[in-house]
PDB file of C-alpha atoms and ligand atoms in Angstrom:
ATOM      1  CA  MET V   1       0.000   0.000   0.000  1.00  0.00           C
ATOM      2  CA  SER V   2       1.223   3.532  -0.753  1.00  0.00           C
ATOM      3  CA  ASP V   3       0.814   6.468   1.601  1.00  0.00           C
ATOM      4  CA  LYS V   4      -1.975   7.860  -0.575  1.00  0.00           C
ATOM      5  CA  PRO V   5      -5.421   8.162   1.038  1.00  0.00           C
ATOM      6  CA  VAL V   6      -7.677   5.218   0.266  1.00  0.00           C
ATOM      7  CA  LEU V   7     -10.780   6.198  -1.729  1.00  0.00           C
ATOM      8  CA  TRP V   8     -13.835   4.032  -2.358  1.00  0.00           C
ATOM      9  CA  LEU V   9     -15.814   4.558  -5.544  1.00  0.00           C
ATOM     10  CA  PRO V  10     -19.097   2.732  -4.831  1.00  0.00           C
ATOM     11  CA  ARG V  11     -20.266   3.329  -8.447  1.00  0.00           C
ATOM     12  CA  ARG V  12     -18.468   3.265 -11.795  1.00  0.00           C
ATOM     13  CA  VAL V  13     -18.014   6.992 -12.409  1.00  0.00           C
ATOM     14  CA  SER V  14     -16.570   8.300 -15.699  1.00  0.00           C
ATOM     15  CA  ASP V  15     -13.340   6.810 -17.053  1.00  0.00           C
ATOM     16  CA  ALA V  16     -11.571  10.180 -16.745  1.00  0.00           C
ATOM     17  CA  THR V  17     -12.641  10.424 -13.108  1.00  0.00           C
ATOM     18  CA  VAL V  18     -11.471   6.893 -12.316  1.00  0.00           C
ATOM     19  CA  ALA V  19      -8.119   7.565 -14.042  1.00  0.00           C
ATOM     20  CA  ARG V  20      -7.512  10.774 -12.111  1.00  0.00           C
ATOM     21  CA  ALA V  21      -8.630   9.150  -8.871  1.00  0.00           C
ATOM     22  CA  ARG V  22      -6.225   6.245  -9.437  1.00  0.00           C
ATOM     23  CA  ARG V  23      -3.389   8.721 -10.021  1.00  0.00           C
ATOM     24  CA  ASP V  24      -3.874  10.455  -6.679  1.00  0.00           C
ATOM     25  CA  TYR V  25      -5.521   7.878  -4.395  1.00  0.00           C
ATOM     26  CA  ASP V  26      -5.459   4.174  -3.654  1.00  0.00           C
ATOM     27  CA  VAL V  27      -8.790   3.413  -5.265  1.00  0.00           C
ATOM     28  CA  ILE V  28     -11.198   0.620  -4.461  1.00  0.00           C
ATOM     29  CA  LEU V  29     -13.816   0.508  -7.229  1.00  0.00           C
ATOM     30  CA  ASN V  30     -17.127  -1.333  -7.048  1.00  0.00           C
ATOM     31  CA  GLU V  31     -16.659  -3.002 -10.428  1.00  0.00           C
ATOM     32  CA  ALA V  32     -20.182  -4.467 -10.205  1.00  0.00           C
ATOM     33  CA  ASP V  33     -21.564  -0.898 -10.276  1.00  0.00           C
ATOM     34  CA  THR V  34     -24.609  -1.878  -8.249  1.00  0.00           C
ATOM     35  CA  PRO V  35     -26.083   0.450  -5.602  1.00  0.00           C
ATOM     36  CA  CYS V  36     -24.330  -0.285  -2.329  1.00  0.00           C
ATOM     37  CA  THR V  37     -26.275  -1.492   0.668  1.00  0.00           C
ATOM     38  CA  ALA V  38     -26.063  -0.098   4.174  1.00  0.00           C
ATOM     39  CA  GLU V  39     -23.984  -3.120   5.208  1.00  0.00           C
ATOM     40  CA  GLU V  40     -21.502  -2.583   2.362  1.00  0.00           C
ATOM     41  CA  ILE V  41     -21.115   1.097   3.217  1.00  0.00           C
ATOM     42  CA  VAL V  42     -20.543   0.304   6.893  1.00  0.00           C
ATOM     43  CA  ALA V  43     -18.098  -2.509   6.119  1.00  0.00           C
ATOM     44  CA  MET V  44     -16.133  -0.358   3.684  1.00  0.00           C
ATOM     45  CA  SER V  45     -15.857   2.545   6.150  1.00  0.00           C
ATOM     46  CA  GLY V  46     -13.231   0.633   8.125  1.00  0.00           C
ATOM     47  CA  LYS V  47     -11.033   0.223   5.041  1.00  0.00           C
ATOM     48  CA  VAL V  48     -11.023   3.679   3.459  1.00  0.00           C
ATOM     49  CA  ASP V  49     -10.343   7.322   4.284  1.00  0.00           C
ATOM     50  CA  ALA V  50     -12.820   8.716   1.765  1.00  0.00           C
ATOM     51  CA  MET V  51     -15.899   7.725  -0.249  1.00  0.00           C
ATOM     52  CA  MET V  52     -17.356   9.194  -3.440  1.00  0.00           C
ATOM     53  CA  PRO V  53     -20.972   7.980  -3.400  1.00  0.00           C
ATOM     54  CA  CYS V  54     -23.825   8.884  -5.718  1.00  0.00           C
ATOM     55  CA  HIS V  55     -27.422   9.572  -4.715  1.00  0.00           C
ATOM     56  CA  SER V  56     -27.988   5.784  -4.842  1.00  0.00           C
ATOM     57  CA  GLU V  57     -25.976   5.230  -1.637  1.00  0.00           C
ATOM     58  CA  HIS V  58     -27.941   6.113   1.471  1.00  0.00           C
ATOM     59  CA  PHE V  59     -26.171   7.523   4.503  1.00  0.00           C
ATOM     60  CA  THR V  60     -29.082   7.320   6.921  1.00  0.00           C
ATOM     61  CA  ALA V  61     -28.702   8.133  10.616  1.00  0.00           C
ATOM     62  CA  ASP V  62     -28.465   4.387  11.278  1.00  0.00           C
ATOM     63  CA  VAL V  63     -25.718   3.867   8.681  1.00  0.00           C
ATOM     64  CA  VAL V  64     -23.803   6.909   9.907  1.00  0.00           C
ATOM     65  CA  SER V  65     -23.997   5.713  13.518  1.00  0.00           C
ATOM     66  CA  ARG V  66     -22.216   2.512  12.444  1.00  0.00           C
ATOM     67  CA  LEU V  67     -19.484   4.101  10.291  1.00  0.00           C
ATOM     68  CA  ASP V  68     -15.892   3.377  11.295  1.00  0.00           C
ATOM     69  CA  PRO V  69     -13.912   6.403  12.565  1.00  0.00           C
ATOM     70  CA  ARG V  70     -11.386   5.815   9.784  1.00  0.00           C
ATOM     71  CA  LEU V  71     -13.761   7.418   7.256  1.00  0.00           C
ATOM     72  CA  LYS V  72     -13.065  11.137   7.138  1.00  0.00           C
ATOM     73  CA  ILE V  73     -14.938  12.489   4.138  1.00  0.00           C
ATOM     74  CA  VAL V  74     -17.958  11.702   1.963  1.00  0.00           C
ATOM     75  CA  ALA V  75     -17.330  13.560  -1.309  1.00  0.00           C
ATOM     76  CA  ASN V  76     -20.640  13.139  -3.099  1.00  0.00           C
ATOM     77  CA  HIS V  77     -20.787  12.697  -6.864  1.00  0.00           C
ATOM     78  CA  SER V  78     -24.087  14.625  -6.936  1.00  0.00           C
ATOM     79  CA  VAL V  79     -25.465  18.034  -6.214  1.00  0.00           C
ATOM     80  CA  GLY V  80     -28.423  16.630  -4.272  1.00  0.00           C
ATOM     81  CA  VAL V  81     -27.584  15.366  -0.805  1.00  0.00           C
ATOM     82  CA  ASP V  82     -30.982  14.121   0.341  1.00  0.00           C
ATOM     83  CA  HIS V  83     -29.460  10.616   0.496  1.00  0.00           C
ATOM     84  CA  CYS V  84     -27.227  11.832   3.357  1.00  0.00           C
ATOM     85  CA  ASP V  85     -28.235  12.590   6.924  1.00  0.00           C
ATOM     86  CA  LEU V  86     -26.088  15.711   7.117  1.00  0.00           C
ATOM     87  CA  SER V  87     -26.558  16.350  10.826  1.00  0.00           C
ATOM     88  CA  ALA V  88     -25.621  12.754  11.694  1.00  0.00           C
ATOM     89  CA  LEU V  89     -22.488  13.016   9.517  1.00  0.00           C
ATOM     90  CA  ALA V  90     -21.586  16.392  11.058  1.00  0.00           C
ATOM     91  CA  ALA V  91     -22.082  15.017  14.570  1.00  0.00           C
ATOM     92  CA  LYS V  92     -19.684  12.218  13.696  1.00  0.00           C
ATOM     93  CA  GLY V  93     -17.108  14.715  12.388  1.00  0.00           C
ATOM     94  CA  ILE V  94     -17.250  13.410   8.803  1.00  0.00           C
ATOM     95  CA  ALA V  95     -16.839  16.093   6.140  1.00  0.00           C
ATOM     96  CA  VAL V  96     -19.435  16.133   3.329  1.00  0.00           C
ATOM     97  CA  THR V  97     -19.211  17.815  -0.065  1.00  0.00           C
ATOM     98  CA  ASN V  98     -21.364  17.886  -3.220  1.00  0.00           C
ATOM     99  CA  THR V  99     -20.964  18.939  -6.868  1.00  0.00           C
ATOM    100  CA  PRO V 100     -22.968  22.116  -7.561  1.00  0.00           C
ATOM    101  CA  ASP V 101     -22.762  24.265 -10.724  1.00  0.00           C
ATOM    102  CA  VAL V 102     -21.287  21.691 -13.066  1.00  0.00           C
ATOM    103  CA  LEU V 103     -24.544  19.863 -13.793  1.00  0.00           C
ATOM    104  CA  SER V 104     -26.878  22.860 -14.045  1.00  0.00           C
ATOM    105  CA  ASP V 105     -26.895  23.098 -17.846  1.00  0.00           C
ATOM    106  CA  ALA V 106     -27.282  19.362 -18.457  1.00  0.00           C
ATOM    107  CA  THR V 107     -30.184  19.189 -16.001  1.00  0.00           C
ATOM    108  CA  ALA V 108     -31.803  22.307 -17.455  1.00  0.00           C
ATOM    109  CA  GLU V 109     -31.496  20.818 -20.965  1.00  0.00           C
ATOM    110  CA  LEU V 110     -33.238  17.685 -19.752  1.00  0.00           C
ATOM    111  CA  ALA V 111     -35.998  19.752 -18.143  1.00  0.00           C
ATOM    112  CA  MET V 112     -36.553  21.383 -21.564  1.00  0.00           C
ATOM    113  CA  LEU V 113     -36.809  17.906 -23.096  1.00  0.00           C
ATOM    114  CA  LEU V 114     -39.352  16.879 -20.445  1.00  0.00           C
ATOM    115  CA  MET V 115     -41.386  20.024 -21.044  1.00  0.00           C
ATOM    116  CA  LEU V 116     -41.341  19.630 -24.830  1.00  0.00           C
ATOM    117  CA  GLY V 117     -41.957  15.885 -24.710  1.00  0.00           C
ATOM    118  CA  ALA V 118     -44.930  16.333 -22.399  1.00  0.00           C
ATOM    119  CA  ALA V 119     -46.327  19.281 -24.372  1.00  0.00           C
ATOM    120  CA  ARG V 120     -46.125  17.593 -27.799  1.00  0.00           C
ATOM    121  CA  HIS V 121     -47.216  14.023 -26.986  1.00  0.00           C
ATOM    122  CA  ALA V 122     -43.791  12.449 -27.437  1.00  0.00           C
ATOM    123  CA  VAL V 123     -44.764   9.118 -25.851  1.00  0.00           C
ATOM    124  CA  ARG V 124     -47.825   8.576 -28.017  1.00  0.00           C
ATOM    125  CA  GLY V 125     -46.085   9.769 -31.186  1.00  0.00           C
ATOM    126  CA  ASP V 126     -43.104   7.519 -30.607  1.00  0.00           C
ATOM    127  CA  ARG V 127     -45.397   4.541 -29.961  1.00  0.00           C
ATOM    128  CA  LEU V 128     -47.391   5.171 -33.133  1.00  0.00           C
ATOM    129  CA  MET V 129     -44.213   5.246 -35.190  1.00  0.00           C
ATOM    130  CA  ARG V 130     -42.585   2.193 -33.599  1.00  0.00           C
ATOM    131  CA  THR V 131     -45.649  -0.007 -33.768  1.00  0.00           C
ATOM    132  CA  GLY V 132     -46.651   0.974 -37.295  1.00  0.00           C
ATOM    133  CA  ALA V 133     -49.929   2.306 -35.889  1.00  0.00           C
ATOM    134  CA  TRP V 134     -49.681   5.749 -37.545  1.00  0.00           C
ATOM    135  CA  ASP V 135     -52.424   5.346 -40.115  1.00  0.00           C
ATOM    136  CA  SER V 136     -54.028   8.749 -40.467  1.00  0.00           C
ATOM    137  CA  TRP V 137     -53.408  12.449 -40.241  1.00  0.00           C
ATOM    138  CA  SER V 138     -55.808  15.301 -39.655  1.00  0.00           C
ATOM    139  CA  PRO V 139     -55.603  18.898 -38.418  1.00  0.00           C
ATOM    140  CA  SER V 140     -56.809  17.704 -35.021  1.00  0.00           C
ATOM    141  CA  PHE V 141     -54.282  14.866 -34.789  1.00  0.00           C
ATOM    142  CA  MET V 142     -51.913  14.997 -31.782  1.00  0.00           C
ATOM    143  CA  VAL V 143     -52.506  18.669 -31.081  1.00  0.00           C
ATOM    144  CA  GLY V 144     -50.315  19.757 -28.199  1.00  0.00           C
ATOM    145  CA  LYS V 145     -49.501  22.804 -26.190  1.00  0.00           C
ATOM    146  CA  GLN V 146     -47.160  25.531 -27.429  1.00  0.00           C
ATOM    147  CA  LEU V 147     -44.321  26.856 -25.299  1.00  0.00           C
ATOM    148  CA  THR V 148     -43.837  30.142 -27.137  1.00  0.00           C
ATOM    149  CA  GLY V 149     -45.549  32.922 -25.217  1.00  0.00           C
ATOM    150  CA  ALA V 150     -46.827  30.574 -22.496  1.00  0.00           C
ATOM    151  CA  ARG V 151     -46.314  31.297 -18.814  1.00  0.00           C
ATOM    152  CA  LEU V 152     -43.662  29.157 -17.132  1.00  0.00           C
ATOM    153  CA  GLY V 153     -43.611  28.905 -13.339  1.00  0.00           C
ATOM    154  CA  ILE V 154     -40.311  27.871 -11.783  1.00  0.00           C
ATOM    155  CA  VAL V 155     -40.158  26.693  -8.184  1.00  0.00           C
ATOM    156  CA  GLY V 156     -36.612  27.235  -6.906  1.00  0.00           C
ATOM    157  CA  MET V 157     -34.334  29.693  -8.692  1.00  0.00           C
ATOM    158  CA  GLY V 158     -31.007  28.231  -7.695  1.00  0.00           C
ATOM    159  CA  ARG V 159     -28.393  27.348 -10.285  1.00  0.00           C
ATOM    160  CA  VAL V 160     -30.501  24.785 -12.157  1.00  0.00           C
ATOM    161  CA  GLY V 161     -33.656  26.913 -11.997  1.00  0.00           C
ATOM    162  CA  ARG V 162     -31.790  29.895 -13.453  1.00  0.00           C
ATOM    163  CA  ALA V 163     -30.153  27.785 -16.185  1.00  0.00           C
ATOM    164  CA  PHE V 164     -33.604  26.437 -17.080  1.00  0.00           C
ATOM    165  CA  ALA V 165     -35.104  29.953 -17.138  1.00  0.00           C
ATOM    166  CA  ALA V 166     -32.340  31.084 -19.511  1.00  0.00           C
ATOM    167  CA  LYS V 167     -33.126  28.238 -21.911  1.00  0.00           C
ATOM    168  CA  ALA V 168     -36.888  28.849 -21.662  1.00  0.00           C
ATOM    169  CA  LEU V 169     -36.319  32.517 -22.536  1.00  0.00           C
ATOM    170  CA  GLY V 170     -34.999  31.228 -25.859  1.00  0.00           C
ATOM    171  CA  PHE V 171     -38.518  29.862 -26.394  1.00  0.00           C
ATOM    172  CA  ASP V 172     -39.996  33.296 -25.602  1.00  0.00           C
ATOM    173  CA  MET V 173     -41.733  31.993 -22.499  1.00  0.00           C
ATOM    174  CA  GLU V 174     -42.994  34.423 -19.838  1.00  0.00           C
ATOM    175  CA  ILE V 175     -41.080  33.414 -16.722  1.00  0.00           C
ATOM    176  CA  HIS V 176     -42.557  33.529 -13.212  1.00  0.00           C
ATOM    177  CA  TYR V 177     -40.742  32.147 -10.200  1.00  0.00           C
ATOM    178  CA  PHE V 178     -41.022  31.385  -6.512  1.00  0.00           C
ATOM    179  CA  ASN V 179     -37.875  31.328  -4.434  1.00  0.00           C
ATOM    180  CA  ARG V 180     -37.054  31.812  -0.772  1.00  0.00           C
ATOM    181  CA  SER V 181     -35.599  35.213  -1.669  1.00  0.00           C
ATOM    182  CA  ARG V 182     -35.938  37.486  -4.669  1.00  0.00           C
ATOM    183  CA  LEU V 183     -33.069  37.452  -7.169  1.00  0.00           C
ATOM    184  CA  SER V 184     -31.200  40.594  -8.198  1.00  0.00           C
ATOM    185  CA  PRO V 185     -32.559  42.244 -11.400  1.00  0.00           C
ATOM    186  CA  ASP V 186     -29.408  41.031 -13.121  1.00  0.00           C
ATOM    187  CA  GLN V 187     -30.235  37.406 -12.298  1.00  0.00           C
ATOM    188  CA  GLU V 188     -33.991  37.825 -12.704  1.00  0.00           C
ATOM    189  CA  LYS V 189     -33.676  38.777 -16.369  1.00  0.00           C
ATOM    190  CA  GLY V 190     -37.258  40.041 -16.461  1.00  0.00           C
ATOM    191  CA  ALA V 191     -38.800  37.055 -14.640  1.00  0.00           C
ATOM    192  CA  LYS V 192     -41.672  37.925 -12.303  1.00  0.00           C
ATOM    193  CA  TYR V 193     -41.060  37.108  -8.630  1.00  0.00           C
ATOM    194  CA  HIS V 194     -43.787  35.537  -6.489  1.00  0.00           C
ATOM    195  CA  ASP V 195     -43.301  35.501  -2.743  1.00  0.00           C
ATOM    196  CA  SER V 196     -45.638  32.522  -2.358  1.00  0.00           C
ATOM    197  CA  LEU V 197     -46.581  29.397  -4.266  1.00  0.00           C
ATOM    198  CA  GLU V 198     -50.200  30.477  -3.912  1.00  0.00           C
ATOM    199  CA  THR V 199     -49.659  33.421  -6.274  1.00  0.00           C
ATOM    200  CA  LEU V 200     -47.314  31.542  -8.621  1.00  0.00           C
ATOM    201  CA  LEU V 201     -49.397  28.435  -9.280  1.00  0.00           C
ATOM    202  CA  PRO V 202     -52.450  30.069 -10.930  1.00  0.00           C
ATOM    203  CA  GLU V 203     -50.035  31.808 -13.358  1.00  0.00           C
ATOM    204  CA  ALA V 204     -48.195  28.654 -14.439  1.00  0.00           C
ATOM    205  CA  ASP V 205     -49.279  27.108 -17.749  1.00  0.00           C
ATOM    206  CA  PHE V 206     -46.129  25.049 -17.258  1.00  0.00           C
ATOM    207  CA  LEU V 207     -44.654  24.441 -13.795  1.00  0.00           C
ATOM    208  CA  SER V 208     -41.110  23.180 -13.337  1.00  0.00           C
ATOM    209  CA  LEU V 209     -39.632  22.108  -9.996  1.00  0.00           C
ATOM    210  CA  HIS V 210     -36.023  22.958  -9.157  1.00  0.00           C
ATOM    211  CA  CYS V 211     -35.783  22.825  -5.382  1.00  0.00           C
ATOM    212  CA  PRO V 212     -34.044  20.263  -3.155  1.00  0.00           C
ATOM    213  CA  ALA V 213     -35.829  17.443  -1.363  1.00  0.00           C
ATOM    214  CA  THR V 214     -36.050  18.378   2.301  1.00  0.00           C
ATOM    215  CA  PRO V 215     -38.640  17.637   5.001  1.00  0.00           C
ATOM    216  CA  GLU V 216     -40.229  21.008   4.085  1.00  0.00           C
ATOM    217  CA  THR V 217     -40.578  20.197   0.363  1.00  0.00           C
ATOM    218  CA  LEU V 218     -41.911  16.627   0.758  1.00  0.00           C
ATOM    219  CA  ASP V 219     -45.071  16.372  -1.409  1.00  0.00           C
ATOM    220  CA  LEU V 220     -44.800  20.064  -2.216  1.00  0.00           C
ATOM    221  CA  MET V 221     -47.064  19.427  -5.207  1.00  0.00           C
ATOM    222  CA  ASN V 222     -49.960  17.796  -3.402  1.00  0.00           C
ATOM    223  CA  ALA V 223     -53.623  17.642  -4.455  1.00  0.00           C
ATOM    224  CA  GLU V 224     -54.359  21.097  -3.071  1.00  0.00           C
ATOM    225  CA  ARG V 225     -51.475  22.754  -4.915  1.00  0.00           C
ATOM    226  CA  LEU V 226     -52.072  20.883  -8.171  1.00  0.00           C
ATOM    227  CA  ALA V 227     -55.654  22.207  -8.020  1.00  0.00           C
ATOM    228  CA  GLN V 228     -54.298  25.763  -7.978  1.00  0.00           C
ATOM    229  CA  LEU V 229     -52.672  25.363 -11.403  1.00  0.00           C
ATOM    230  CA  PRO V 230     -54.625  26.524 -14.466  1.00  0.00           C
ATOM    231  CA  ASP V 231     -56.697  23.776 -16.095  1.00  0.00           C
ATOM    232  CA  GLY V 232     -54.585  21.942 -18.658  1.00  0.00           C
ATOM    233  CA  ALA V 233     -51.250  22.884 -17.046  1.00  0.00           C
ATOM    234  CA  ILE V 234     -48.137  20.759 -17.509  1.00  0.00           C
ATOM    235  CA  LEU V 235     -45.927  19.709 -14.581  1.00  0.00           C
ATOM    236  CA  VAL V 236     -42.199  19.099 -15.046  1.00  0.00           C
ATOM    237  CA  ASN V 237     -39.996  17.487 -12.394  1.00  0.00           C
ATOM    238  CA  SER V 238     -36.281  17.056 -12.973  1.00  0.00           C
ATOM    239  CA  ALA V 239     -35.390  17.664  -9.305  1.00  0.00           C
ATOM    240  CA  ARG V 240     -36.496  14.929  -6.906  1.00  0.00           C
ATOM    241  CA  GLY V 241     -39.448  12.532  -6.753  1.00  0.00           C
ATOM    242  CA  ALA V 242     -40.103  13.478  -3.141  1.00  0.00           C
ATOM    243  CA  LEU V 243     -41.473  16.847  -4.280  1.00  0.00           C
ATOM    244  CA  VAL V 244     -44.602  15.356  -5.877  1.00  0.00           C
ATOM    245  CA  ASP V 245     -47.516  13.466  -4.326  1.00  0.00           C
ATOM    246  CA  GLU V 246     -47.671  10.806  -7.046  1.00  0.00           C
ATOM    247  CA  ASN V 247     -51.231   9.676  -6.275  1.00  0.00           C
ATOM    248  CA  ALA V 248     -52.427  13.277  -6.488  1.00  0.00           C
ATOM    249  CA  LEU V 249     -50.560  13.640  -9.791  1.00  0.00           C
ATOM    250  CA  ILE V 250     -52.211  10.550 -11.279  1.00  0.00           C
ATOM    251  CA  SER V 251     -55.615  11.793 -10.168  1.00  0.00           C
ATOM    252  CA  ALA V 252     -54.968  15.218 -11.753  1.00  0.00           C
ATOM    253  CA  ILE V 253     -53.889  13.515 -15.015  1.00  0.00           C
ATOM    254  CA  GLN V 254     -56.921  11.200 -15.010  1.00  0.00           C
ATOM    255  CA  ARG V 255     -59.331  14.078 -14.450  1.00  0.00           C
ATOM    256  CA  GLY V 256     -57.690  16.169 -17.181  1.00  0.00           C
ATOM    257  CA  LYS V 257     -56.765  18.848 -14.658  1.00  0.00           C
ATOM    258  CA  LEU V 258     -53.200  18.455 -15.896  1.00  0.00           C
ATOM    259  CA  ALA V 259     -52.738  18.066 -19.646  1.00  0.00           C
ATOM    260  CA  ALA V 260     -49.470  16.218 -19.176  1.00  0.00           C
ATOM    261  CA  ALA V 261     -46.386  15.762 -17.027  1.00  0.00           C
ATOM    262  CA  GLY V 262     -42.689  15.334 -17.754  1.00  0.00           C
ATOM    263  CA  LEU V 263     -40.815  13.439 -15.062  1.00  0.00           C
ATOM    264  CA  ASP V 264     -37.202  12.402 -14.583  1.00  0.00           C
ATOM    265  CA  CYS V 265     -37.515  11.710 -10.838  1.00  0.00           C
ATOM    266  CA  PHE V 266     -39.748   9.382  -8.858  1.00  0.00           C
ATOM    267  CA  LYS V 267     -40.532   8.509  -5.268  1.00  0.00           C
ATOM    268  CA  THR V 268     -39.177   5.002  -5.881  1.00  0.00           C
ATOM    269  CA  GLU V 269     -35.892   4.767  -7.767  1.00  0.00           C
ATOM    270  CA  PRO V 270     -34.909   2.790  -9.675  1.00  0.00           C
ATOM    271  CA  GLY V 271     -38.185   1.527 -11.046  1.00  0.00           C
ATOM    272  CA  GLY V 272     -40.463   4.536 -10.807  1.00  0.00           C
ATOM    273  CA  ASN V 273     -44.218   4.398 -10.280  1.00  0.00           C
ATOM    274  CA  PRO V 274     -45.825   1.554 -12.286  1.00  0.00           C
ATOM    275  CA  LYS V 275     -49.163   3.417 -12.281  1.00  0.00           C
ATOM    276  CA  PHE V 276     -47.694   6.154 -14.481  1.00  0.00           C
ATOM    277  CA  ALA V 277     -47.098   3.802 -17.417  1.00  0.00           C
ATOM    278  CA  ALA V 278     -50.812   3.640 -18.251  1.00  0.00           C
ATOM    279  CA  HIS V 279     -50.815   7.347 -19.116  1.00  0.00           C
ATOM    280  CA  GLU V 280     -49.195   8.320 -22.411  1.00  0.00           C
ATOM    281  CA  ASN V 281     -49.365  11.971 -21.420  1.00  0.00           C
ATOM    282  CA  ILE V 282     -46.791  11.277 -18.703  1.00  0.00           C
ATOM    283  CA  PHE V 283     -43.421  11.530 -20.454  1.00  0.00           C
ATOM    284  CA  MET V 284     -40.825   9.778 -18.302  1.00  0.00           C
ATOM    285  CA  LEU V 285     -37.070   9.359 -18.204  1.00  0.00           C
ATOM    286  CA  PRO V 286     -35.003   7.346 -15.681  1.00  0.00           C
ATOM    287  CA  HIS V 287     -33.237  10.060 -13.608  1.00  0.00           C
ATOM    288  CA  ILE V 288     -30.745  11.114 -16.288  1.00  0.00           C
ATOM    289  CA  GLY V 289     -30.715  14.896 -15.787  1.00  0.00           C
ATOM    290  CA  SER V 290     -26.954  15.136 -15.403  1.00  0.00           C
ATOM    291  CA  ALA V 291     -26.145  12.205 -17.686  1.00  0.00           C
ATOM    292  CA  THR V 292     -23.978  13.755 -20.385  1.00  0.00           C
ATOM    293  CA  SER V 293     -20.356  12.694 -20.734  1.00  0.00           C
ATOM    294  CA  ARG V 294     -19.087  16.245 -20.253  1.00  0.00           C
ATOM    295  CA  THR V 295     -21.125  16.736 -17.115  1.00  0.00           C
ATOM    296  CA  ARG V 296     -20.287  13.350 -15.634  1.00  0.00           C
ATOM    297  CA  ASP V 297     -16.560  14.133 -16.069  1.00  0.00           C
ATOM    298  CA  ALA V 298     -17.123  17.542 -14.500  1.00  0.00           C
ATOM    299  CA  MET V 299     -19.002  16.039 -11.540  1.00  0.00           C
ATOM    300  CA  GLY V 300     -16.245  13.491 -10.928  1.00  0.00           C
ATOM    301  CA  PHE V 301     -13.539  16.142 -11.192  1.00  0.00           C
ATOM    302  CA  ARG V 302     -15.417  18.470  -8.861  1.00  0.00           C
ATOM    303  CA  ALA V 303     -15.695  15.682  -6.281  1.00  0.00           C
ATOM    304  CA  LEU V 304     -11.967  14.987  -6.683  1.00  0.00           C
ATOM    305  CA  ASP V 305     -11.165  18.706  -6.323  1.00  0.00           C
ATOM    306  CA  ASN V 306     -13.024  18.607  -3.020  1.00  0.00           C
ATOM    307  CA  LEU V 307     -11.101  15.517  -1.902  1.00  0.00           C
ATOM    308  CA  ASP V 308      -7.750  17.011  -2.967  1.00  0.00           C
ATOM    309  CA  ALA V 309      -8.444  20.168  -0.955  1.00  0.00           C
ATOM    310  CA  PHE V 310      -9.519  18.155   2.081  1.00  0.00           C
ATOM    311  CA  PHE V 311      -6.431  15.938   2.098  1.00  0.00           C
ATOM    312  CA  ALA V 312      -4.215  19.010   1.520  1.00  0.00           C
ATOM    313  CA  GLY V 313      -5.593  20.431   4.770  1.00  0.00           C
ATOM    314  CA  LYS V 314      -7.654  23.100   2.991  1.00  0.00           C
ATOM    315  CA  THR V 315     -11.394  23.768   3.048  1.00  0.00           C
ATOM    316  CA  PRO V 316     -13.063  22.049   0.052  1.00  0.00           C
ATOM    317  CA  GLN V 317     -14.993  24.563  -2.061  1.00  0.00           C
ATOM    318  CA  ASP V 318     -18.221  22.556  -1.717  1.00  0.00           C
ATOM    319  CA  LEU V 319     -18.000  21.678   1.970  1.00  0.00           C
ATOM    320  CA  LEU V 320     -21.572  21.521   3.309  1.00  0.00           C
TER     321      LEU V 320
HETATM  322  C1  LIG Q 401     -27.669  14.977  -8.549  1.00  0.00           C
HETATM  323  O1  LIG Q 401     -26.494  15.287  -8.751  1.00  0.00           O
HETATM  324  O2  LIG Q 401     -28.237  15.241  -7.496  1.00  0.00           O
HETATM  325  C2  LIG Q 401     -28.380  14.249  -9.633  1.00  0.00           C
HETATM  326  O3  LIG Q 401     -29.691  13.979  -9.289  1.00  0.00           O
HETATM  327  C3  LIG Q 401     -27.654  12.979  -9.990  1.00  0.00           C
HETATM  328  O4  LIG Q 401     -27.372  12.276  -8.853  1.00  0.00           O
END
């Protein structure tokens, strides 16, 4: 063994990340690339100084209570940290970092795809083409909802929310947003601020969620809030499944209250909600918001930058 810190990669991150990690650390890689269980995380904590988990590895209070004191830092390969009990990790003296900024554009691009796919019947159209069932055309065939000039409500104007707003401006959408605090005019770029969801929701022909999953945002879009959207609105979620009451969403889709939804995140992952599959106006993707090769390299490098700073005795830029 060298005198390099020992780093566990519980998932197969990008090749460039693995190569750089191997240069600077003694790396243990989970070649199987399966989500690691609580027992595996606990067992590995006695063998390594650092871990670079993804959102698929859960550091619950119970797991954290059983971690070996050898583990000094959890350098997440994700911006979201809802899979980590941050107060339990802090109480145990384990440093935690994440990877903000670098995935904002990729996630915002995917949110645009979700919005467009939901608005223009992508699931049904794709099925018709693949099954050879496209047998007619008429002016009323597959008529969707236009983005241009429509009102877009954004919940959470952090980095991803702002990147999404910038892309939606390219579609000439009228942007409204709700955020804990109002942005500067420079960052607002003409978007209309709402200091409550209650004023935002009735204005949102399209509503896109960009806030973290916390106890306060659990089921943020519940039956009551979905009812406040205009009839025929479209809901987009590229943030976290925890933000949406999925039964309330299905009911709103069934009743035609919502015209469609575009979802990349689900309460149960992997797998998603099997009830959604019956509805072709729910356009779904399997949590791939940040899944571009450029962004995955950038996420891995950002996590390594945080580790390098930590082991050099400096404060990592993304220390939480
Ligand atoms: C994130 O970084 O939080 C994305 O959801 C991928 O894990």
